[in-house]
Amino acid sequence: MRTDRCGDLRVGDVGRTVTLCGWVDRRREHGEHLAFVDLRDRSGVVQLVVDGAHDLRSEFVLRVTGTVRERPADTANDALATGAVEVDAQAVEVLAAAEPPPFPLDERTEVDEVLRLRHRYVDLRRPRLQRNLEVRARVNSAVRGAMEEQGFIEVETPMLVASTPEGARDFVVPSRKEPGSFYALPQSPQIFKQLCMVGGVDRYYQIARCLRDEDLRADRQFEFMQLDAEASFVSQDDVLAFISHAVAAAAEAVTGVRPGEIGRMSWEEAMERYGSDKPDVRFGMELVELTDVFAGTEFRAFQAPCTKGIRVPGGADTSRNRLDDLTERCKRWGAKGLVWMRVTPDGLDSPVAKFLTDDEQAGLRTAMEAEVGDLLLLVADERRTARHILGLLRLELGRPPVTEGGLHFLWVVDFPLFEALDEAGNPIPAHHPFTMPHEDDVHLLDGGDLLAVRSQAYDLVLNGWELGSGSVRIHRREVQERIFSLLGIGPEEAQAKFGFLLDAFRYGAPPHAGFAFGMDRLTAILAGEENIREVIAYPKTQSGADPLTDAPTPIDDRHLEELGLRVLPPAE
RNA sequence: GGUCCUGUGGUGCAGUUUGGAGUGCACGCCGGCCUGUCAAGCCGGAGGUCGCGGGUUCAAAUCCCGUCAGGACCGCCA
């Protein structure tokens, strides 16, 4: 149908007769016999010169044959890749008329997102999404290439799987042949990839669709894509190297620059310095340890297991209103309160300054390297609470936009094996129950401090986003049984939940380790987007609806009956 | 489950604090003029359930209550 793409035409094409197809991007009429029409396809736009264009309206689909010619002197458009040439249209065929679009297709109008989603097919024509889909395709391609270079082979795993009680809420699919039974859609191919290892596929990867029925966020959709990988006979360092190579290839494919080696930080250090297991290290404002400064304080609020603070450089002009708002926010996050102090030439301006001795005030200023004009924010609480609140506060006050500060990948290693104890005193796994404990901490499993046990689990973080996580897996039956027993999972329960994996391990399981990271998140950051919806062709809203198709929708009674289902009336 | 923000012609906004006639801006749309524009320009025109429901008031886009939709976040996401 066409000989060229609009955006490809250059001075070298002058004199050629070309046929182009595309949409009317814009039209400029100059009387009955001269008009300019910008014709757009995925490659870009080119200016057509048309004898009368009154019937060529916005977004009409055209097929145009004409001669490429150099633009007259002084009429070239440097802002356009094709700006030195134009196409003198001899034949214009309207392939499809179009109603005026529901919103402007230009780049400068920020359109309501529901409207964009309802007319996503129009939105996709806009430069932003055209660009983002291309970034996404490049990231996918680069990651695949990088994994295959390293000897990984792609294996697909099923979408209809058995529900497991662990982890996120499952999406379920009713079985017609076995009414009352359900498949689950996979939260990840975790167990299947481990079975691949037992099956001798010693380097597996897949760009896998994963589904979790949890509340949506800027960085979370019900369904998302993960680069899922697993390898046999490898160490943690090997896995980090494989994945580092893959994300570096993706970054290079988009930015043209290959990132340097990715640094590592222990989970404990990340929590102490940033109050987060996914620290955004693009900016400072690190958490400062102040417990010792107030060790003997008379001030009751600071007589806590842990006192930490952050320094907001130049923040002393923060209004009382804003400080009250931050205090409220901290309380909602679970803090008992927030202590603020403005550093002024006359000392610390704070409601609590009078409760602190001169030594304490001096010690505080030294520890925090406070300068006149700064704002100091302190939280005293249990250590995990103080870290958490200040970590959130730090992001609230200092986090730069996604497009600023460059790309800061970071490996967070040595995660704890257990994140807490439940009411029954059983530990709760921080990652998943197949995670191998750190070799140096295995002895703690027998009567030691369980919460101090580190694991061979690791996360990859990019600019404060958790890209993904992985671990060295337990491949020895006795270790797995020990973990299950600590978790309060008896042999029968273990067999019921993970029997097929445990069975598989009887038949010769190689030591193995793996990782998975979110392709949507990686793509969003590389595309300079704050929200993964901008790099997904057909995303859902925060409530999980699709304004384009109106999903989810009710199904008819006959369909329900066939599946053996009955819908309850809505709860009051 | 919770907190906060937003909702005004097709689109993006202002107007809401301090109630007084659907008032304004830009884009788009329709018609006309216009032979070198490129966010073309000029003239004219059409287009409104101020998200929805209730309340207060002589009077509500504006104040109050509820509700719906969207967004950000906390919880949740092994």
XYZ file of C-alpha atoms in Angstrom, chain A residues 55-526:
472
model
C -12.334 17.630 3.360
C -9.211 16.206 4.980
C -10.081 16.498 8.662
C -8.164 15.591 11.806
C -7.365 11.909 12.120
C -8.703 10.982 8.684
C -6.731 8.036 7.338
C -5.139 8.845 3.987
C -3.185 7.178 1.237
C -1.231 9.795 -0.646
C 0.922 9.611 -3.741
C 3.158 12.534 -4.574
C 6.614 13.823 -5.330
C 9.190 14.534 -2.662
C 10.644 17.988 -3.114
C 12.894 20.294 -1.199
C 11.029 23.020 0.605
C 11.400 26.552 -0.779
C 14.121 28.658 0.777
C 13.372 29.827 4.349
C 10.425 27.473 4.814
C 12.298 24.475 6.179
C 11.225 23.382 9.662
C 14.203 22.466 11.833
C 11.949 21.112 14.549
C 10.879 18.269 12.269
C 13.090 15.361 11.175
C 11.482 15.600 7.740
C 11.465 19.407 7.883
C 13.712 19.975 4.870
C 11.311 18.293 2.447
C 7.628 18.134 1.639
C 5.475 15.897 -0.523
C 3.614 17.505 -3.401
C 0.456 15.419 -3.295
C -0.921 14.375 -6.647
C -3.407 11.762 -5.481
C -5.146 11.725 -2.096
C -7.379 8.830 -1.145
C -9.397 8.907 2.062
C -9.110 5.374 3.423
C -11.239 6.217 6.431
C -12.998 9.304 7.680
C -12.873 10.033 11.400
C -14.910 11.863 13.965
C -13.019 14.549 15.872
C -10.941 12.763 18.538
C -12.291 12.800 22.115
C -9.176 14.638 23.292
C -6.266 16.479 21.659
C -3.492 14.255 20.368
C -0.790 16.819 20.961
C 1.851 16.247 23.567
C 1.267 19.279 25.752
C -2.289 18.555 26.906
C -2.525 16.438 30.045
C -5.751 14.514 29.484
C -7.882 12.836 32.142
C -6.700 9.272 32.432
C -10.112 7.588 32.349
C -10.824 9.292 29.062
C -7.482 8.166 27.715
C -8.153 4.590 28.800
C -11.688 4.574 27.405
C -10.272 5.613 24.032
C -6.936 3.895 24.415
C -6.746 3.234 20.657
C -6.619 7.004 20.191
C -4.255 7.525 23.102
C -1.860 4.997 21.623
C -1.395 7.301 18.626
C 0.038 10.006 20.835
C 3.813 10.478 20.918
C 4.138 9.557 24.575
C 2.682 6.081 24.266
C 4.234 5.468 20.873
C 7.576 6.203 22.498
C 6.847 4.150 25.609
C 5.708 1.098 23.675
C 8.910 1.281 21.711
C 10.964 1.545 24.914
C 9.099 -1.455 26.248
C 9.779 -3.506 23.142
C 13.459 -2.622 23.334
C 13.679 -3.566 26.996
C 11.985 -6.902 26.314
C 14.279 -7.608 23.421
C 17.453 -6.588 25.274
C 16.567 -8.693 28.294
C 15.816 -11.745 26.177
C 19.055 -11.272 24.299
C 21.064 -10.903 27.489
C 19.577 -14.039 29.046
C 20.140 -16.105 25.919
C 23.733 -14.883 25.626
C 24.248 -16.313 29.087
C 22.908 -19.719 28.115
C 19.373 -19.409 29.468
C 16.550 -21.015 27.513
C 12.977 -19.827 27.499
C 10.437 -22.223 28.971
C 6.753 -21.402 29.205
C 4.719 -22.384 32.246
C 0.957 -22.751 32.627
C -1.540 -19.989 33.347
C -4.045 -22.318 35.003
C -2.356 -23.611 38.111
C -3.186 -24.864 41.574
C -3.916 -22.275 44.236
C -1.428 -22.139 47.068
C -2.360 -20.496 50.341
C 0.855 -18.496 50.669
C 1.497 -15.053 49.306
C -0.892 -12.694 47.655
C -4.590 -13.224 47.007
C -5.084 -15.467 43.991
C -7.194 -14.771 40.979
C -9.193 -17.927 40.503
C -10.848 -19.595 37.530
C -13.746 -21.960 38.144
C -13.506 -25.461 36.733
C -16.405 -26.548 34.521
C -15.496 -30.221 34.615
C -15.140 -30.200 38.378
C -17.696 -27.749 39.779
C -16.584 -26.280 43.081
C -12.916 -26.572 42.186
C -10.800 -23.739 40.894
C -7.612 -23.046 39.125
C -5.514 -20.094 40.214
C -3.775 -17.747 37.839
C -0.070 -17.771 38.671
C 1.296 -15.170 41.072
C 4.639 -16.163 39.595
C 6.060 -19.320 38.018
C 8.036 -19.933 41.229
C 7.385 -23.599 41.725
C 7.454 -24.486 38.060
C 10.845 -22.928 37.589
C 12.231 -24.896 40.494
C 10.765 -28.027 38.940
C 12.578 -27.073 35.745
C 15.799 -27.232 37.725
C 14.965 -30.710 38.935
C 14.173 -31.440 35.323
C 17.676 -30.589 34.221
C 16.873 -27.293 32.522
C 19.850 -25.749 34.201
C 19.269 -22.195 32.996
C 15.627 -21.201 32.628
C 14.144 -17.836 31.863
C 10.793 -16.489 30.823
C 9.178 -13.110 30.468
C 6.171 -14.283 32.411
C 2.794 -12.772 33.062
C 2.035 -12.802 36.786
C -1.282 -12.061 38.486
C -1.980 -10.945 42.043
C -5.325 -9.792 43.375
C -4.028 -6.997 45.597
C -4.770 -3.276 45.681
C -3.320 -1.366 42.753
C -0.721 1.383 42.939
C 1.372 3.513 40.636
C 3.822 0.627 40.398
C 1.312 -2.251 40.658
C -1.253 -3.720 38.287
C -3.231 -6.932 38.740
C -1.228 -8.438 35.912
C 2.369 -7.610 35.274
C 5.368 -9.008 33.464
C 8.408 -10.436 35.161
C 11.741 -11.540 33.853
C 11.744 -14.826 35.706
C 14.975 -16.792 35.869
C 16.467 -19.772 37.653
C 19.797 -21.549 37.349
C 21.356 -24.709 38.725
C 24.828 -25.140 40.187
C 25.213 -21.442 40.815
C 25.898 -19.192 43.795
C 24.215 -15.975 44.816
C 27.045 -14.056 43.130
C 26.365 -15.864 39.861
C 22.695 -14.898 39.940
C 23.489 -11.272 40.691
C 25.862 -11.263 37.720
C 23.263 -12.775 35.350
C 20.604 -10.276 36.332
C 22.994 -7.330 36.417
C 23.879 -8.160 32.832
C 20.217 -8.270 31.823
C 19.226 -4.936 33.364
C 22.401 -3.285 32.107
C 21.550 -4.460 28.596
C 18.035 -3.041 28.982
C 19.312 0.295 30.247
C 21.847 0.471 27.438
C 19.211 -0.358 24.835
C 17.149 2.617 25.964
C 19.690 5.222 27.043
C 22.670 4.234 24.913
C 24.834 4.158 28.018
C 25.736 0.964 29.830
C 25.466 1.408 33.606
C 28.486 0.551 35.729
C 28.707 -2.339 38.166
C 25.770 -2.455 40.556
C 26.716 -1.861 44.186
C 25.540 -3.937 47.127
C 24.163 -2.987 50.500
C 23.033 -5.239 53.309
C 19.380 -5.161 54.294
C 20.402 -4.066 57.786
C 22.398 -1.116 56.435
C 19.559 -0.107 54.114
C 17.103 -0.102 56.998
C 19.445 1.835 59.283
C 20.459 4.479 56.746
C 17.304 4.789 54.657
C 14.510 3.212 56.684
C 13.598 1.116 53.686
C 14.551 -2.179 52.093
C 14.368 -0.405 48.731
C 16.390 2.722 49.379
C 16.286 5.557 46.919
C 19.960 6.490 46.988
C 19.602 9.327 44.511
C 19.474 11.789 47.400
C 20.822 12.177 50.935
C 18.759 12.981 54.021
C 19.892 9.707 55.542
C 18.606 8.530 58.909
C 20.902 9.509 61.774
C 21.222 7.326 64.862
C 20.496 9.394 67.994
C 19.725 6.762 70.609
C 23.055 7.295 72.384
C 22.664 11.085 72.359
C 19.524 10.762 74.453
C 20.601 7.712 76.466
C 20.140 9.502 79.809
C 17.449 11.977 78.830
C 14.755 13.220 81.168
C 12.507 13.841 78.177
C 10.027 10.993 78.242
C 9.317 10.877 74.520
C 12.991 10.086 73.876
C 13.139 7.339 76.501
C 12.535 4.817 73.755
C 14.468 1.819 72.451
C 15.508 3.855 69.430
C 15.699 7.499 68.469
C 16.596 8.486 64.923
C 16.289 11.625 62.877
C 16.646 13.132 59.450
C 18.014 16.534 58.509
C 16.164 18.556 55.897
C 18.748 21.000 54.550
C 17.328 24.509 54.435
C 14.018 23.248 55.800
C 13.762 25.702 58.697
C 11.303 27.843 56.784
C 8.769 25.016 56.777
C 5.471 26.436 58.032
C 3.855 25.395 61.273
C 0.896 24.169 59.233
C 3.060 21.895 57.170
C 4.829 20.590 60.268
C 1.483 19.788 61.865
C 0.498 18.029 58.679
C 3.703 15.972 58.709
C 3.113 15.110 62.356
C -0.408 13.930 61.565
C 0.927 11.896 58.699
C 3.506 10.208 60.919
C 0.793 9.290 63.399
C -1.274 7.750 60.651
C 1.801 5.772 59.632
C 1.978 4.403 63.166
C 4.340 6.770 65.001
C 3.565 8.096 68.469
C 4.501 11.525 67.195
C 7.055 13.599 65.377
C 9.517 15.965 66.983
C 10.576 18.859 64.813
C 13.303 21.397 65.405
C 14.225 24.407 63.366
C 17.912 25.257 63.559
C 18.120 29.028 64.053
C 21.029 31.359 64.881
C 19.617 31.493 68.431
C 19.454 27.740 68.914
C 16.849 25.068 68.362
C 13.333 26.345 67.764
C 11.084 23.513 68.863
C 8.200 22.822 71.223
C 10.399 20.263 72.991
C 13.672 22.229 73.161
C 12.962 23.181 76.757
C 12.958 19.526 77.789
C 16.459 18.908 76.453
C 19.696 19.718 78.249
C 22.347 21.864 76.588
C 24.515 18.762 76.209
C 21.692 16.890 74.486
C 21.033 19.776 72.130
C 24.724 20.073 71.310
C 25.056 16.313 70.856
C 22.057 16.299 68.555
C 23.413 19.115 66.408
C 26.804 17.425 66.124
C 25.361 14.004 65.296
C 23.095 15.445 62.632
C 25.692 17.873 61.280
C 22.986 20.478 61.600
C 23.485 23.935 60.167
C 21.507 27.084 60.711
C 18.470 27.002 58.417
C 17.986 23.243 58.615
C 14.950 21.383 59.838
C 15.485 18.324 62.049
C 12.804 15.640 62.312
C 13.051 13.018 65.030
C 11.126 9.876 65.825
C 11.585 7.788 68.963
C 10.025 4.334 69.060
C 10.757 0.677 68.592
C 13.658 0.444 66.156
C 11.638 -0.965 63.279
C 8.935 1.676 63.702
C 11.378 4.594 63.919
C 13.181 3.408 60.802
C 9.949 2.877 58.901
C 8.399 6.251 59.722
C 11.559 8.202 58.988
C 12.017 6.246 55.781
C 8.557 7.312 54.623
C 9.152 10.880 55.788
C 12.459 11.034 53.925
C 10.744 10.068 50.667
C 7.885 12.482 51.295
C 10.288 15.377 51.742
C 13.162 14.608 49.456
C 12.304 12.223 46.678
C 13.207 13.610 43.253
C 11.069 13.072 40.158
C 11.716 9.854 38.238
C 13.556 11.673 35.479
C 16.110 13.232 37.815
C 19.272 11.908 39.369
C 20.162 9.222 36.846
C 19.833 5.470 37.228
C 20.900 4.085 40.599
C 20.654 0.314 40.625
C 21.406 -1.330 43.953
C 21.534 -4.894 45.226
C 20.121 -5.251 48.716
C 21.492 -8.483 50.176
C 21.355 -10.492 53.396
C 17.631 -10.120 53.956
C 16.404 -11.641 57.187
C 14.973 -15.119 56.751
C 11.994 -14.252 58.931
C 10.349 -10.862 59.134
C 8.498 -11.297 62.417
C 6.818 -13.792 64.725
C 3.101 -14.436 64.497
C 0.719 -14.671 67.461
C 1.584 -18.326 67.951
C 5.277 -17.449 68.095
C 5.996 -18.991 64.703
C 8.263 -17.002 62.414
C 6.819 -15.509 59.217
C 9.025 -16.005 56.180
C 10.287 -12.745 54.704
C 10.645 -14.160 51.194
C 9.224 -17.623 50.673
C 9.655 -20.862 52.569
C 12.166 -22.289 50.084
C 14.741 -19.599 50.810
C 18.124 -20.880 51.932
C 19.385 -19.495 55.237
C 22.735 -17.719 55.248
C 25.466 -20.339 55.834
C 26.846 -18.399 58.828
C 23.459 -18.252 60.534
C 22.208 -21.806 60.096
C 23.170 -22.643 63.691
C 20.672 -20.022 64.929
C 17.818 -22.130 63.582
C 18.263 -24.385 66.594
C 17.352 -22.307 69.596
C 18.989 -19.040 68.513
C 17.421 -15.673 67.755
C 15.304 -16.545 64.740
C 14.802 -12.923 63.721
C 18.583 -12.564 63.464
C 18.865 -15.330 60.885
C 19.912 -13.911 57.562
C 18.949 -15.560 54.324
C 20.474 -15.909 50.908
C 17.796 -13.628 49.540
C 18.402 -10.446 47.629
C 16.478 -7.617 46.007
C 17.307 -5.414 43.065
C 16.382 -1.781 43.610
C 16.330 1.043 41.087
C 15.814 4.624 42.264
C 13.740 3.494 45.221
C 11.594 1.041 43.280
C 11.823 -2.632 44.124
C 12.525 -4.148 40.727
C 12.587 -7.685 41.948
C 13.884 -10.303 44.276
C 15.420 -13.710 44.352
C 17.127 -16.237 46.513
C 19.229 -19.321 46.738
C 16.729 -22.142 47.230
C 16.792 -24.946 49.685
C 17.473 -28.143 47.770
C 18.119 -30.432 50.727
C 15.126 -32.171 52.158
C 16.224 -32.079 55.771
C 16.833 -28.321 55.705
C 13.437 -27.783 54.090
C 11.783 -29.918 56.751
C 13.542 -27.948 59.486
C 12.247 -24.677 57.995
C 8.732 -26.031 57.653
C 8.747 -27.169 61.242
C 9.945 -23.714 62.378
C 7.182 -22.124 60.330
C 4.694 -24.340 62.096
C 3.926 -26.288 58.936
C 3.597 -29.966 59.813
C 4.541 -32.813 57.456
C 0.934 -33.365 56.362
C 0.368 -29.684 55.696
C 3.672 -29.387 53.844
C 2.758 -32.394 51.748
C -0.665 -30.937 51.001
C 0.631 -27.517 50.022
C 3.922 -28.245 48.332
C 3.850 -32.009 47.970
C 4.741 -32.074 44.319
C 7.811 -29.906 44.916
C 8.929 -31.984 47.894
C 8.301 -35.154 45.902
C 10.370 -33.779 43.065
C 13.233 -33.118 45.426
C 13.388 -36.846 46.227
C 14.553 -37.556 42.716
C 17.769 -35.597 42.608
C 17.453 -31.838 43.018
C 20.422 -29.741 41.994
C 21.437 -26.742 44.085
C 19.724 -23.811 42.417
C 18.980 -20.125 42.755
C 16.946 -17.583 40.908
C 15.498 -14.181 40.519
C 12.556 -12.302 39.050
C 12.164 -8.619 38.302
C 9.281 -6.501 37.088
C 9.580 -5.561 33.439
C 6.882 -2.885 33.752
C 8.738 -1.122 36.537
C 12.085 -1.284 34.787
C 10.499 -0.010 31.575
C 8.666 2.815 33.352
C 11.821 4.172 34.949
C 13.805 3.858 31.726
